[in-house]
């Protein structure tokens, strides 16, 4: 299934604060694209714009599925979920007082997702066996790593074609970050997902990314065609690799 | 226990309740139990209705008195215009309550937490002031109402009102139970836990909140409508009394809001206590007792009576687990 996301000239903000200033990025079918940048550069705002949680001031967000173009800036979040976009929000944002199973079932809240509940549940439990073991535990009582797994699994419950992941590494130990990233890579290969991942952990993100963008102060500072391109970039060296540009 | 089995038990319970209420109106001669019972049943309706928005969705509505008063005055206005029968008064009050719920929801449900609560208090004050200046229904002085003749098989109007309020209890509980077990309920529970996360998973949060606000408002107004005929009198400061909001909130919280039975138990416990106190000491002491009970429950059983009965709900119902 062909799918692509194109964002152009996107401006967005919160009142007087402009978080995004003319963002242009693209994600093609089957790619894993990393959106790199340190805190406060607009990564989460961009993710929220795609999901319809934040309305942009101007610019376009177009999701093309099998040749049909959808203007996401005009759709509600529910409609965007129905199109096959799912977000794993920053900080996981689980339903802490609901059980693991209930969290997963809420991931399949939309009518469009209900037909595939059994298949998606099986996929989630197979990918993250710990969730099966803890099916009836309250989500808020699990460890950070388990919560992150649940957050990803919950997003999978809506049978997404485009998975947005906002900072999967936040609040996790280096070992867990590594495991989480590996799981995302594994899932992507298995389900044929297209992934856009916002991350500040450069070295972890490029393990599974095909290419990436670097966002600085709400603008795309670098658009790299490959991971090698990214590594060779001066800004990357200065910001992430400790090199002197 | 399966869902089907559960349903059979529930509807059997409902049938027993209705038969008991009906039998009581036919067998008991003394009118006082009906005067007191009516108020308790009314509070069951109000607190179950309140919990649909306040409990399931976690949006604490302080404007119960606004919806209640609107119910009362819809009945009054309709009765004055056309002498409409009680059932029509109640149905009209439910519709007006729902419309008010929709309007209020559109205006305030984008606000969260304490801001929503404050907005609902303001609403009650605005509507009360409006009614006070509405001459047709008596304005600030209130209005006397002459009850029409009672309908068979009841031998007194109060007994009939008691039965009618019993039917409203059944309707409110059935709706609350349905919502709790449905996708609407799960969506509301999700948005109570984390509204942003709920939106991310495709829960239409604003729509669900509006639905909850409309149903809650409609039921509260319906529960208030017979009060005009019960008192044979209506005035704005009683119909829009803030004590309705406070009592209903206390009943729901004391009973527990994670399950529909919570507000029912809370209303029975608190309503009965209030009625007993009103007879034995004075109705003024009610407020004091309400306050004390609320404090005791917050300390001893923060998840209400059902939190004590079923540990599962202790972890679930509102507040931080």
Coordinates of C-alpha atoms in Angstrom, one line a residue:
Chain A
X1 CA 0.0 0.0 0.0
X2 CA 1.5 3.3 -1.1
X3 CA 1.5 6.0 1.5
X4 CA 3.3 9.2 1.8
X5 CA 3.3 12.2 4.1
X6 CA 4.3 15.6 2.8
X7 CA 4.5 18.7 5.0
X8 CA 5.2 22.1 3.5
X9 CA 5.6 25.6 4.8
X10 CA 4.2 24.6 8.2
X11 CA 3.9 27.4 10.8
X12 CA 2.5 26.7 14.2
X13 CA 2.7 27.9 17.7
X14 CA 1.0 28.6 21.0
X15 CA -0.2 32.2 21.0
X16 CA 2.8 34.5 20.6
X17 CA 5.3 31.7 20.7
X18 CA 6.1 30.4 17.3
X19 CA 7.2 26.7 17.6
X20 CA 7.4 25.9 13.9
X21 CA 8.6 28.3 11.3
X22 CA 8.2 27.0 7.8
X23 CA 8.7 23.2 8.2
X24 CA 9.0 21.1 5.1
X25 CA 9.5 17.4 5.4
X26 CA 8.4 14.2 3.6
X27 CA 8.0 10.6 4.5
X28 CA 7.7 7.9 1.8
X29 CA 6.1 4.5 2.0
X30 CA 8.1 2.0 4.2
X31 CA 10.7 4.5 5.3
X32 CA 11.8 5.2 8.8
X33 CA 12.5 8.8 9.1
X34 CA 14.2 10.3 12.2
X35 CA 13.3 13.8 13.3
X36 CA 16.2 14.9 15.4
X37 CA 16.6 17.9 17.6
X38 CA 17.1 18.7 21.2
X39 CA 14.4 19.8 23.6
X40 CA 12.2 22.8 22.7
X41 CA 12.9 22.8 19.0
X42 CA 9.4 21.9 17.9
X43 CA 9.5 18.1 17.4
X44 CA 6.5 17.4 19.6
X45 CA 4.6 20.4 18.1
X46 CA 5.2 19.0 14.6
X47 CA 3.9 15.5 15.8
X48 CA 0.8 17.2 17.3
X49 CA 0.1 19.1 14.1
X50 CA 0.2 15.9 12.1
X51 CA -2.3 14.3 14.5
X52 CA -4.6 17.4 14.4
X53 CA -4.0 18.0 18.1
X54 CA -2.4 21.4 17.4
X55 CA -3.8 23.4 14.5
X56 CA -1.1 25.0 12.3
X57 CA -1.2 28.8 11.5
X58 CA -0.4 28.1 7.9
X59 CA 1.2 25.5 5.6
X60 CA 0.0 22.1 4.4
X61 CA 0.1 18.5 5.8
X62 CA -0.9 16.1 3.1
X63 CA -1.2 12.3 3.6
X64 CA -1.5 10.5 0.3
X65 CA -2.8 7.0 0.4
X66 CA -2.9 5.0 -2.8
X67 CA -3.1 8.2 -4.8
X68 CA -5.8 9.8 -2.7
X69 CA -4.6 13.0 -1.0
X70 CA -5.9 13.9 2.4
X71 CA -5.4 17.4 3.9
X72 CA -4.7 16.6 7.5
X73 CA -5.1 20.2 8.6
X74 CA -8.8 20.0 7.9
X75 CA -9.5 16.7 9.6
X76 CA -10.2 15.9 13.3
X77 CA -7.9 13.7 15.3
X78 CA -10.4 10.9 15.1
X79 CA -10.5 11.1 11.3
X80 CA -6.7 11.1 11.1
X81 CA -6.6 8.0 13.3
X82 CA -9.1 6.4 10.9
X83 CA -6.8 7.1 8.0
X84 CA -4.2 4.9 9.6
X85 CA -2.0 7.4 11.5
X86 CA -1.1 6.6 15.1
X87 CA 0.9 8.6 17.6
X88 CA 3.0 7.2 20.5
X89 CA 2.9 10.4 22.5
X90 CA 5.9 11.8 24.4
X91 CA 6.0 10.6 28.0
X92 CA 3.9 7.6 27.0
X93 CA 0.6 9.1 28.2
X94 CA -1.0 5.8 29.2
X95 CA -4.3 5.5 31.0
X96 CA -2.6 4.8 34.4
X97 CA -5.7 3.6 36.2
X98 CA -6.8 1.2 33.5
X99 CA -5.3 -2.2 33.1
X100 CA -2.8 -3.2 30.3
X101 CA -5.6 -4.9 28.4
X102 CA -8.0 -2.0 28.7
X103 CA -5.2 0.4 27.5
X104 CA -4.8 -1.8 24.5
X105 CA -8.5 -2.0 23.8
X106 CA -8.7 1.8 23.9
X107 CA -6.1 1.8 21.1
X108 CA -8.7 0.1 19.0
X109 CA -11.5 2.6 19.9
X110 CA -12.2 3.5 16.3
X111 CA -14.7 1.6 14.3
X112 CA -12.1 1.1 11.6
X113 CA -9.9 -0.7 14.1
X114 CA -12.4 -3.0 15.7
X115 CA -12.3 -5.6 13.0
X116 CA -8.7 -6.4 13.6
X117 CA -8.6 -6.5 17.4
X118 CA -7.7 -10.1 17.7
X119 CA -4.9 -10.0 15.2
X120 CA -3.5 -6.7 16.6
X121 CA -3.7 -8.0 20.1
X122 CA -1.8 -11.1 19.1
X123 CA 0.8 -9.0 17.4
X124 CA 1.2 -6.8 20.5
X125 CA 1.5 -9.7 22.9
X126 CA 3.9 -11.5 20.6
X127 CA 6.1 -8.5 20.2
X128 CA 6.0 -7.5 23.9
X129 CA 5.4 -10.8 25.8
X130 CA 5.7 -8.9 29.1
X131 CA 2.4 -7.2 28.3
X132 CA 0.7 -10.6 28.1
X133 CA 2.1 -11.5 31.5
X134 CA 0.8 -8.3 32.9
X135 CA -2.5 -8.1 31.1
X136 CA -4.5 -7.3 34.2
X137 CA -2.1 -5.0 35.9
X138 CA -2.8 -1.3 36.1
X139 CA -0.7 0.5 33.5
X140 CA 0.4 3.1 36.0
X141 CA 2.1 0.5 38.2
X142 CA 4.5 -0.8 35.6
X143 CA 8.1 0.2 35.0
X144 CA 9.0 2.9 32.6
X145 CA 10.3 0.5 30.0
X146 CA 7.1 -1.6 30.2
X147 CA 5.0 1.5 29.9
X148 CA 6.8 2.5 26.8
X149 CA 6.2 -0.9 25.3
X150 CA 2.5 -0.6 26.2
X151 CA 2.4 2.9 24.6
X152 CA 3.8 1.5 21.3
X153 CA 1.5 -1.6 21.5
X154 CA -1.5 0.6 22.1
X155 CA -0.7 2.7 19.0
X156 CA -0.5 -0.6 17.0
X157 CA -4.0 -1.5 18.0
X158 CA -5.5 0.9 15.5
X159 CA -3.7 -0.9 12.6
X160 CA -1.7 2.1 11.7
X161 CA 0.1 2.5 8.4
X162 CA 2.0 5.6 9.5
X163 CA 3.3 5.4 13.0
X164 CA 4.5 8.6 14.7
X165 CA 6.7 8.1 17.7
X166 CA 7.5 11.0 19.9
X167 CA 10.7 10.6 22.0
X168 CA 10.6 6.9 22.8
X169 CA 13.8 7.3 24.8
X170 CA 12.5 9.8 27.3
X171 CA 13.0 8.7 30.9
X172 CA 14.5 5.3 30.1
X173 CA 17.8 3.8 31.0
X174 CA 20.3 3.5 28.1
X175 CA 19.8 -0.3 28.0
X176 CA 16.0 0.2 27.7
X177 CA 16.4 2.9 25.1
X178 CA 18.4 0.5 23.0
X179 CA 15.8 -2.3 23.5
X180 CA 12.9 0.0 22.7
X181 CA 14.6 1.2 19.5
X182 CA 15.3 -2.3 18.5
X183 CA 11.7 -3.3 19.0
X184 CA 10.5 -0.4 16.8
X185 CA 12.9 -1.6 14.1
X186 CA 11.6 -5.2 14.5
X187 CA 8.0 -4.1 14.3
X188 CA 8.6 -2.0 11.3
X189 CA 10.0 -4.9 9.4
X190 CA 7.2 -7.2 10.5
X191 CA 4.2 -5.0 9.9
X192 CA 5.5 -2.9 7.0
X193 CA 5.0 0.3 8.9
X194 CA 6.1 3.7 7.8
X195 CA 7.7 5.4 10.8
X196 CA 8.4 9.0 11.7
X197 CA 10.3 9.2 14.9
X198 CA 11.1 12.3 16.9
X199 CA 14.2 11.7 19.0
X200 CA 17.0 13.5 20.7
X201 CA 19.2 10.4 21.1
X202 CA 21.0 10.7 17.8
X203 CA 23.0 7.5 18.1
X204 CA 20.0 5.3 18.9
X205 CA 17.8 6.9 16.4
X206 CA 20.1 6.3 13.4
X207 CA 20.3 2.6 14.3
X208 CA 16.9 2.1 12.6
X209 CA 16.4 5.3 10.6
X210 CA 16.8 5.3 6.8
X211 CA 17.3 9.1 6.8
X212 CA 16.6 12.0 9.0
X213 CA 15.9 15.7 9.5
X214 CA 17.4 18.0 12.1
X215 CA 15.1 20.6 13.5
X216 CA 16.5 23.6 15.2
X217 CA 14.4 26.5 16.6
X218 CA 11.4 25.4 14.6
X219 CA 13.2 25.2 11.3
X220 CA 14.6 22.3 9.4
X221 CA 18.4 22.8 9.6
X222 CA 19.4 19.7 7.9
X223 CA 17.6 17.3 5.5
X224 CA 19.8 14.3 5.0
X225 CA 19.2 11.7 2.3
X226 CA 20.9 8.9 4.3
X227 CA 22.3 8.1 7.7
X228 CA 25.8 8.5 6.3
X229 CA 24.8 12.0 5.1
X230 CA 23.6 12.8 8.6
X231 CA 26.8 11.6 10.3
X232 CA 28.9 13.6 7.9
X233 CA 27.0 16.8 8.5
X234 CA 28.7 19.7 10.3
X235 CA 25.7 20.6 12.4
X236 CA 25.3 17.0 13.5
X237 CA 29.0 16.9 14.4
X238 CA 28.7 20.0 16.4
X239 CA 25.4 19.2 18.2
X240 CA 25.6 15.5 18.7
X241 CA 28.9 14.0 18.0
X242 CA 31.1 16.4 20.0
X243 CA 33.2 17.2 17.0
X244 CA 34.5 20.7 16.3
X245 CA 32.9 22.0 13.2
Chain B
X1 CA -20.6 -13.8 36.4
X2 CA -21.3 -13.3 32.7
X3 CA -22.7 -10.1 31.2
X4 CA -25.9 -11.8 30.3
X5 CA -26.4 -13.2 33.8
X6 CA -25.5 -9.7 35.1
X7 CA -28.2 -8.2 33.0
X8 CA -30.8 -10.6 34.2
X9 CA -30.0 -9.9 37.8
X10 CA -30.1 -6.1 37.1
X11 CA -33.5 -6.1 35.4
X12 CA -34.9 -8.5 38.0
X13 CA -33.7 -6.0 40.7
X14 CA -35.4 -3.2 38.8
X15 CA -38.6 -5.0 38.5
X16 CA -38.6 -5.8 42.3
X17 CA -37.9 -2.2 43.0
X18 CA -40.7 -0.9 40.9
X19 CA -43.2 -3.4 42.3
X20 CA -42.1 -2.5 45.8
X21 CA -42.6 1.2 45.1
X22 CA -46.0 0.6 43.6
X23 CA -47.1 -1.7 46.4
X24 CA -46.0 0.9 49.0
X25 CA -48.2 3.5 47.4
X26 CA -51.2 1.1 47.6
X27 CA -50.6 -0.3 51.0
X28 CA -49.2 2.5 53.2
X29 CA -51.8 4.9 54.5
X30 CA -49.6 7.5 56.2
X31 CA -48.4 10.2 53.8
X32 CA -45.2 11.1 55.5
X33 CA -43.0 8.2 54.2
X34 CA -43.8 9.4 50.7
X35 CA -42.9 13.0 51.5
X36 CA -39.5 11.8 52.8
X37 CA -39.1 9.0 50.3
X38 CA -39.7 11.3 47.4
X39 CA -36.7 13.5 48.4
X40 CA -34.5 10.4 48.7
X41 CA -35.5 9.1 45.3
X42 CA -35.0 12.5 43.8
X43 CA -31.5 12.6 45.1
X44 CA -30.8 9.2 43.7
X45 CA -31.8 10.5 40.3
X46 CA -29.7 13.6 40.7
X47 CA -26.5 12.0 41.9
X48 CA -26.6 9.1 39.4
X49 CA -27.1 11.7 36.7
X50 CA -24.3 13.9 38.0
X51 CA -21.9 11.0 38.0
X52 CA -22.3 10.4 34.3
X53 CA -20.3 13.6 33.8
X54 CA -18.7 14.1 37.2
X55 CA -17.7 10.5 37.8
X56 CA -17.2 8.7 34.5
X57 CA -15.6 11.7 32.7
X58 CA -14.2 13.4 35.8
X59 CA -15.7 16.8 35.0
X60 CA -17.0 18.1 38.3
X61 CA -20.2 20.0 37.6
X62 CA -21.1 22.5 40.3
X63 CA -24.1 23.6 38.4
X64 CA -26.5 20.8 39.4
X65 CA -28.8 23.5 40.8
X66 CA -28.9 25.2 37.4
X67 CA -30.2 22.1 35.7
X68 CA -32.5 21.3 38.6
X69 CA -33.9 24.8 38.6
X70 CA -34.4 24.7 34.9
X71 CA -36.3 21.4 35.3
X72 CA -38.5 23.0 37.9
X73 CA -39.2 26.1 35.9
X74 CA -39.8 24.2 32.7
X75 CA -42.5 22.3 34.5
X76 CA -43.9 25.5 36.0
X77 CA -44.0 27.4 32.8
X78 CA -45.5 24.6 30.9
X79 CA -48.1 24.0 33.6
X80 CA -49.0 27.6 33.6
X81 CA -49.3 27.9 29.9
X82 CA -51.3 24.8 29.1
X83 CA -51.9 22.8 32.3
X84 CA -49.8 20.0 30.8
X85 CA -49.8 16.7 32.6
X86 CA -46.9 15.7 34.8
X87 CA -45.4 13.3 32.3
X88 CA -45.3 16.0 29.7
X89 CA -43.7 18.4 32.2
X90 CA -41.0 15.9 32.9
X91 CA -40.3 15.1 29.3
X92 CA -40.1 18.7 28.4
X93 CA -37.8 19.4 31.3
X94 CA -35.5 16.6 30.1
X95 CA -35.4 18.1 26.6
X96 CA -34.6 21.6 27.9
X97 CA -32.0 20.1 30.3
X98 CA -30.3 18.3 27.4
X99 CA -30.3 21.5 25.3
X100 CA -28.9 23.4 28.2
X101 CA -26.3 20.6 28.7
X102 CA -25.3 21.0 25.0
X103 CA -25.0 24.8 25.2
X104 CA -23.1 24.6 28.5
X105 CA -20.9 21.9 27.1
X106 CA -20.0 23.8 24.0
X107 CA -19.1 26.8 26.1
X108 CA -17.3 25.2 28.9
X109 CA -16.1 21.7 28.2
X110 CA -12.9 22.9 26.6
X111 CA -11.9 24.1 30.1
X112 CA -10.5 21.5 32.4
X113 CA -10.5 20.8 36.1
X114 CA -11.4 23.6 38.4
X115 CA -12.1 26.1 35.5
X116 CA -14.9 23.9 34.3
X117 CA -16.4 23.8 37.8
X118 CA -16.2 27.5 38.3
X119 CA -17.9 28.1 34.9
X120 CA -20.8 25.8 35.9
X121 CA -21.3 27.8 39.1
X122 CA -21.5 31.0 37.1
X123 CA -24.1 29.3 34.8
X124 CA -26.4 28.6 37.8
X125 CA -26.2 32.3 38.9
X126 CA -26.9 33.6 35.5
X127 CA -30.0 31.4 35.0
X128 CA -31.3 32.1 38.5
X129 CA -31.0 35.8 37.9
X130 CA -32.8 35.5 34.6
X131 CA -35.7 33.5 36.2
X132 CA -35.9 36.0 39.1
X133 CA -36.7 38.7 36.5
X134 CA -39.2 36.6 34.6
X135 CA -42.6 37.9 35.7
X136 CA -44.6 35.1 34.0
X137 CA -43.4 32.5 36.4
X138 CA -43.6 34.7 39.5
X139 CA -40.2 36.4 39.5
X140 CA -38.3 36.5 42.7
X141 CA -41.4 36.1 44.8
X142 CA -42.2 32.7 43.5
X143 CA -45.4 31.1 42.3
X144 CA -48.2 29.1 43.9
X145 CA -49.4 26.1 42.0
X146 CA -52.7 24.2 42.3
X147 CA -52.2 20.5 41.8
X148 CA -54.6 18.9 39.3
X149 CA -56.6 15.9 40.5
X150 CA -54.6 12.8 41.1
X151 CA -54.6 9.9 38.5
X152 CA -55.7 6.4 39.3
X153 CA -54.6 4.1 40.9
X154 CA -53.1 6.6 43.3
X155 CA -55.1 8.1 46.2
X156 CA -52.9 11.1 46.8
X157 CA -50.7 13.3 44.6
X158 CA -47.6 12.8 46.8
X159 CA -47.9 9.0 46.4
X160 CA -48.1 9.5 42.7
X161 CA -45.0 11.7 42.7
X162 CA -43.2 9.2 44.8
X163 CA -43.9 6.5 42.1
X164 CA -43.0 8.8 39.3
X165 CA -39.7 9.6 40.9
X166 CA -39.2 5.9 41.4
X167 CA -39.6 5.5 37.6
X168 CA -37.1 8.3 37.0
X169 CA -34.6 6.4 39.3
X170 CA -35.0 3.4 37.1
X171 CA -34.5 5.4 33.9
X172 CA -31.4 7.2 35.4
X173 CA -29.8 4.0 36.7
X174 CA -30.5 2.1 33.4
X175 CA -28.9 4.9 31.4
X176 CA -25.9 5.2 33.7
X177 CA -25.4 1.5 33.6
X178 CA -25.7 1.4 29.8
X179 CA -23.1 4.1 29.5
X180 CA -20.8 2.5 31.9
X181 CA -20.7 -0.7 30.0
X182 CA -20.6 0.9 26.5
X183 CA -17.9 2.4 24.4
X184 CA -19.0 5.8 25.5
X185 CA -18.2 4.8 29.1
X186 CA -14.8 3.5 28.1
X187 CA -14.1 6.6 26.1
X188 CA -15.1 8.8 29.1
X189 CA -13.0 6.7 31.4
X190 CA -10.0 7.1 29.1
X191 CA -10.4 10.9 28.9
X192 CA -10.7 11.1 32.6
X193 CA -7.4 9.3 32.9
X194 CA -5.6 11.3 30.3
X195 CA -7.4 13.5 27.8
X196 CA -4.6 14.0 25.4
X197 CA -3.9 10.3 25.2
X198 CA -7.5 9.6 24.7
X199 CA -7.5 12.0 21.7
X200 CA -4.4 10.3 20.3
X201 CA -6.1 6.9 20.3
X202 CA -9.0 8.4 18.4
X203 CA -11.5 8.9 21.2
X204 CA -13.7 11.8 20.1
X205 CA -13.3 13.5 23.5
X206 CA -15.3 16.7 22.9
X207 CA -18.2 14.7 21.4
X208 CA -18.3 12.3 24.3
X209 CA -18.1 15.0 26.8
X210 CA -21.0 16.8 25.1
X211 CA -23.1 13.6 25.1
X212 CA -22.3 13.0 28.8
X213 CA -23.2 16.6 29.6
X214 CA -26.5 16.4 27.7
X215 CA -27.6 13.2 29.3
X216 CA -26.5 14.3 32.7
X217 CA -28.2 17.6 32.3
X218 CA -31.4 16.1 30.9
X219 CA -31.7 13.6 33.7
X220 CA -31.1 16.2 36.4
X221 CA -33.7 18.5 34.9
X222 CA -36.2 15.6 34.7
X223 CA -35.5 14.8 38.3
X224 CA -36.2 18.4 39.3
X225 CA -39.4 18.8 37.2
X226 CA -41.8 17.1 39.7
X227 CA -40.5 19.3 42.5
X228 CA -42.9 22.1 41.5
X229 CA -45.9 19.8 42.0
X230 CA -44.4 18.3 45.1
X231 CA -44.0 21.6 46.9
X232 CA -47.0 23.3 45.1
X233 CA -44.8 26.3 45.0
X234 CA -41.6 27.4 43.2
X235 CA -39.3 30.2 43.8
X236 CA -35.9 30.9 42.2
X237 CA -33.8 30.9 45.4
X238 CA -35.1 27.4 46.4
X239 CA -35.1 25.9 42.9
X240 CA -31.6 27.1 42.2
X241 CA -30.3 26.5 45.7
X242 CA -26.6 25.7 45.7
X243 CA -27.3 23.1 48.3
X244 CA -28.5 20.8 45.5
X245 CA -25.1 21.0 43.9
X246 CA -23.3 20.4 47.2
X247 CA -25.5 17.5 48.4
X248 CA -25.4 15.7 45.0
X249 CA -21.7 16.1 44.8
X250 CA -21.3 14.8 48.3
X251 CA -23.6 11.9 47.7
X252 CA -21.8 10.8 44.5
X253 CA -18.4 11.1 46.2
X254 CA -19.4 9.3 49.3
X255 CA -21.0 6.5 47.3
X256 CA -18.1 6.4 44.9
X257 CA -18.2 7.3 41.2
X258 CA -16.6 4.4 39.4
X259 CA -19.8 2.4 39.3
X260 CA -23.5 3.5 39.0
X261 CA -24.3 1.8 42.3
X262 CA -22.0 4.3 44.1
X263 CA -24.2 7.4 43.8
X264 CA -27.3 5.3 44.5
X265 CA -25.8 4.1 47.8
X266 CA -24.5 7.6 48.6
X267 CA -27.9 9.2 48.0
X268 CA -29.7 6.6 50.1
X269 CA -27.2 7.0 52.9
X270 CA -27.0 10.7 52.9
X271 CA -30.6 11.3 51.9
X272 CA -32.0 9.1 54.7
X273 CA -29.7 10.7 57.2
X274 CA -30.8 14.2 56.2
X275 CA -34.5 13.2 56.4
X276 CA -34.0 11.7 59.9
X277 CA -32.2 14.7 61.1
X278 CA -34.8 17.1 59.7
X279 CA -37.4 15.3 61.7
X280 CA -35.4 14.7 64.9
X281 CA -33.3 17.8 65.2
X282 CA -33.6 20.5 62.5
X283 CA -33.1 20.8 58.8
X284 CA -30.3 23.3 59.5
X285 CA -28.1 20.7 60.9
X286 CA -28.1 18.8 57.6
X287 CA -25.4 20.9 56.1
X288 CA -23.2 20.3 59.1
X289 CA -23.7 16.5 58.9
X290 CA -23.1 16.6 55.2
X291 CA -19.8 18.3 55.7
X292 CA -18.7 16.0 58.5
X293 CA -19.6 12.9 56.4
X294 CA -17.7 14.2 53.4
X295 CA -14.6 14.8 55.5
X296 CA -14.8 11.4 57.2
X297 CA -15.2 9.7 53.8
X298 CA -12.3 11.6 52.2
X299 CA -10.1 10.4 55.0
X300 CA -11.4 6.9 55.6
X301 CA -12.7 5.9 52.1
X302 CA -11.5 8.3 49.4
X303 CA -13.1 6.0 46.7
X304 CA -16.4 6.0 48.5
X305 CA -18.6 3.2 49.7
X306 CA -17.9 1.0 46.6
X307 CA -14.2 1.5 47.2
X308 CA -14.7 -0.2 50.5
X309 CA -16.8 -2.9 49.1
X310 CA -14.8 -3.7 46.0
X311 CA -11.1 -3.2 46.2
X312 CA -10.8 -3.1 42.4
X313 CA -12.6 0.2 42.3
X314 CA -10.4 1.6 45.0
X315 CA -7.6 1.6 42.5
X316 CA -9.8 2.9 39.7
X317 CA -12.2 5.6 40.8
X318 CA -11.1 9.3 40.3
X319 CA -8.1 10.8 42.0
X320 CA -4.5 9.6 42.0
X321 CA -4.2 5.9 42.7

